[in-house]
mmCIF file of C-alpha atoms in Angstrom:
data_model
loop_
_atom_site.group_PDB
_atom_site.id
_atom_site.type_symbol
_atom_site.label_atom_id
_atom_site.label_comp_id
_atom_site.label_asym_id
_atom_site.label_seq_id
_atom_site.Cartn_x
_atom_site.Cartn_y
_atom_site.Cartn_z
ATOM 1 C CA MET A 26 46.958 45.859 158.508
ATOM 2 C CA VAL A 27 44.789 46.622 155.493
ATOM 3 C CA SER A 28 41.015 46.849 155.874
ATOM 4 C CA MET A 29 38.751 44.621 153.802
ATOM 5 C CA ALA A 30 37.351 47.743 152.103
ATOM 6 C CA GLU A 31 40.870 48.797 151.050
ATOM 7 C CA TRP A 32 41.612 45.271 149.843
ATOM 8 C CA GLU A 33 38.400 45.087 147.800
ATOM 9 C CA GLU A 34 39.152 48.462 146.205
ATOM 10 C CA THR A 35 42.654 47.288 145.318
ATOM 11 C CA ARG A 36 41.351 43.999 143.890
ATOM 12 C CA ARG A 37 38.922 45.859 141.630
ATOM 13 C CA ARG A 38 41.854 47.530 139.889
ATOM 14 C CA LEU A 39 43.833 44.335 139.221
ATOM 15 C CA HIS A 40 43.801 42.130 136.126
ATOM 16 C CA PHE A 41 45.466 38.778 135.428
ATOM 17 C CA GLY A 42 48.792 39.349 133.700
ATOM 18 C CA GLN A 43 48.904 43.018 134.711
ATOM 19 C CA ARG A 44 52.524 44.093 134.994
ATOM 20 C CA VAL A 45 53.753 45.666 138.193
ATOM 21 C CA SER A 46 57.191 46.787 139.274
ATOM 22 C CA GLY A 47 58.391 45.576 142.616
ATOM 23 C CA ARG A 48 61.275 45.125 144.985
ATOM 24 C CA VAL A 49 61.967 41.847 146.757
ATOM 25 C CA VAL A 50 61.737 42.588 150.477
ATOM 26 C CA GLN A 51 62.025 39.153 152.043
ATOM 27 C CA VAL A 52 63.261 35.681 151.120
ATOM 28 C CA PRO A 53 62.454 33.833 154.355
ATOM 29 C CA ARG A 54 63.713 30.340 153.509
ATOM 30 C CA PRO A 55 65.333 30.169 150.068
ATOM 31 C CA GLY A 56 64.250 27.091 148.168
ATOM 32 C CA THR A 57 61.202 26.343 150.313
ATOM 33 C CA ILE A 58 58.549 29.097 150.468
ATOM 34 C CA GLY A 59 58.891 31.898 147.942
ATOM 35 C CA VAL A 60 59.674 35.607 147.967
ATOM 36 C CA PHE A 61 57.773 38.626 149.267
ATOM 37 C CA VAL A 62 57.642 41.677 147.024
ATOM 38 C CA ASP A 63 56.746 45.309 147.695
ATOM 39 C CA ILE A 64 54.625 46.355 144.714
ATOM 40 C CA GLY A 65 53.572 49.742 146.043
ATOM 41 C CA LEU A 66 50.004 48.727 146.923
ATOM 42 C CA VAL A 67 48.226 48.536 150.281
ATOM 43 C CA VAL A 68 49.060 44.814 150.254
ATOM 44 C CA GLY A 69 52.247 42.999 149.392
ATOM 45 C CA GLY A 70 53.043 40.604 146.615
ATOM 46 C CA PHE A 71 54.278 37.044 146.840
ATOM 47 C CA VAL A 72 55.976 34.723 144.340
ATOM 48 C CA ASP A 73 55.333 31.080 145.228
ATOM 49 C CA VAL A 74 58.190 28.574 145.251
ATOM 50 C CA LEU A 75 56.362 26.671 142.474
ATOM 51 C CA LEU A 76 57.094 29.491 140.023
ATOM 52 C CA LEU A 77 60.731 30.013 140.998
ATOM 53 C CA PRO A 78 63.808 28.110 139.774
ATOM 54 C CA GLU A 79 64.596 24.839 141.512
ATOM 55 C CA ASP A 80 68.058 26.202 142.341
ATOM 56 C CA ALA A 81 67.471 28.807 145.067
ATOM 57 C CA ASP A 82 70.742 30.517 144.064
ATOM 58 C CA ARG A 83 68.832 31.734 140.973
ATOM 59 C CA TRP A 84 66.045 33.308 143.038
ATOM 60 C CA PRO A 85 65.865 37.089 143.206
ATOM 61 C CA THR A 86 67.518 38.312 146.397
ATOM 62 C CA GLU A 87 66.347 40.964 148.843
ATOM 63 C CA GLY A 88 66.582 44.355 147.197
ATOM 64 C CA THR A 89 66.169 43.012 143.652
ATOM 65 C CA GLU A 90 63.922 45.249 141.571
ATOM 66 C CA ALA A 91 62.025 43.511 138.790
ATOM 67 C CA GLU A 92 58.817 43.318 136.790
ATOM 68 C CA PHE A 93 56.085 40.883 137.780
ATOM 69 C CA GLU A 94 52.680 39.861 136.473
ATOM 70 C CA VAL A 95 49.569 39.438 138.586
ATOM 71 C CA TRP A 96 49.234 35.648 138.729
ATOM 72 C CA TRP A 97 46.451 35.088 141.241
ATOM 73 C CA VAL A 98 44.342 36.997 143.732
ATOM 74 C CA ASP A 99 41.727 35.626 146.109
ATOM 75 C CA GLU A 100 40.107 36.804 149.335
ATOM 76 C CA ARG A 101 43.427 36.873 151.209
ATOM 77 C CA PRO A 102 44.973 40.359 151.119
ATOM 78 C CA GLN A 103 47.996 39.414 149.033
ATOM 79 C CA VAL A 104 48.773 39.559 145.314
ATOM 80 C CA ARG A 105 50.319 36.381 143.923
ATOM 81 C CA LEU A 106 52.926 37.251 141.329
ATOM 82 C CA LYS A 107 54.805 35.657 138.447
ATOM 83 C CA PRO A 108 58.258 37.008 137.574
ATOM 84 C CA VAL A 109 58.512 38.456 134.062
ATOM 85 C CA ASP A 110 62.274 37.870 133.855
ATOM 86 C CA PRO A 111 62.799 34.245 132.732
ATOM 87 C CA ARG A 112 65.915 34.048 134.942
ATOM 88 C CA PHE A 113 63.585 34.055 137.942
ATOM 89 C CA LEU A 114 61.126 31.463 136.574
ATOM 90 C CA ARG A 115 61.278 27.720 136.972
ATOM 91 C CA GLU A 116 63.228 26.098 134.146
ATOM 92 C CA ASP A 117 60.254 24.127 132.793
ATOM 93 C CA PHE A 118 57.722 26.939 133.175
ATOM 94 C CA ASP A 119 56.056 26.515 129.759
ATOM 95 C CA GLU A 120 55.571 22.777 130.252
ATOM 96 C CA TRP A 121 54.414 23.277 133.842
ATOM 97 C CA LEU A 122 51.988 25.999 132.749
ATOM 98 C CA SER A 123 50.417 23.809 130.058
ATOM 99 C CA ARG A 124 49.852 21.088 132.631
ATOM 100 C CA TRP A 125 48.697 23.112 135.660
ATOM 101 C CA ARG A 126 47.152 26.289 134.242
ATOM 102 C CA PRO A 127 46.490 25.759 130.533
ATOM 103 C CA GLY A 128 43.935 28.568 130.353
ATOM 104 C CA TRP A 129 46.419 31.242 131.447
ATOM 105 C CA PRO A 130 46.547 32.910 128.009
ATOM 106 C CA LEU A 131 42.740 33.257 128.082
ATOM 107 C CA GLU A 132 42.864 34.922 131.505
ATOM 108 C CA LEU A 133 45.278 37.688 130.533
ATOM 109 C CA GLY A 134 43.579 41.038 130.967
ATOM 110 C CA LEU A 135 40.556 39.659 132.814
ATOM 111 C CA PRO A 136 39.693 41.271 136.146
ATOM 112 C CA VAL A 137 40.849 39.179 139.093
ATOM 113 C CA LEU A 138 37.385 39.452 140.620
ATOM 114 C CA ALA A 139 35.899 37.194 137.926
ATOM 115 C CA ASN A 140 33.947 34.454 139.698
ATOM 116 C CA ASP A 141 35.300 31.683 137.507
ATOM 117 C CA PRO A 142 38.374 32.463 135.413
ATOM 118 C CA PRO A 143 38.648 30.293 132.269
ATOM 119 C CA SER A 144 41.370 28.008 133.641
ATOM 120 C CA HIS A 145 40.069 27.842 137.209
ATOM 121 C CA GLY A 146 39.848 24.235 138.276
ATOM 122 C CA THR A 147 41.581 22.791 135.222
#
């Protein structure tokens, strides 16, 4: 298990939209939870079901190597990720994004430790 000091140090180096390479290491319940990704940090990455295609057959499978973007980070020692490859994104991602996280373009490049990212709470 990672210490809080290690997690804080890792968080300081992360920015929204930062690209990371990773390998899918676990797909516990396809279609219901999301996928866990090894991104080579002291903590793992996770892609939430909300960002993945509705059809679980289109989800990346264990062993898939792909590019991801840092989507969200909070106090929990885990990096929330967004797939870069559109094959692994929900079909209506652009529409969904404009409704649920319209400030995403303004957040790109900002440190994840910002107290109040531009689209937080919108």
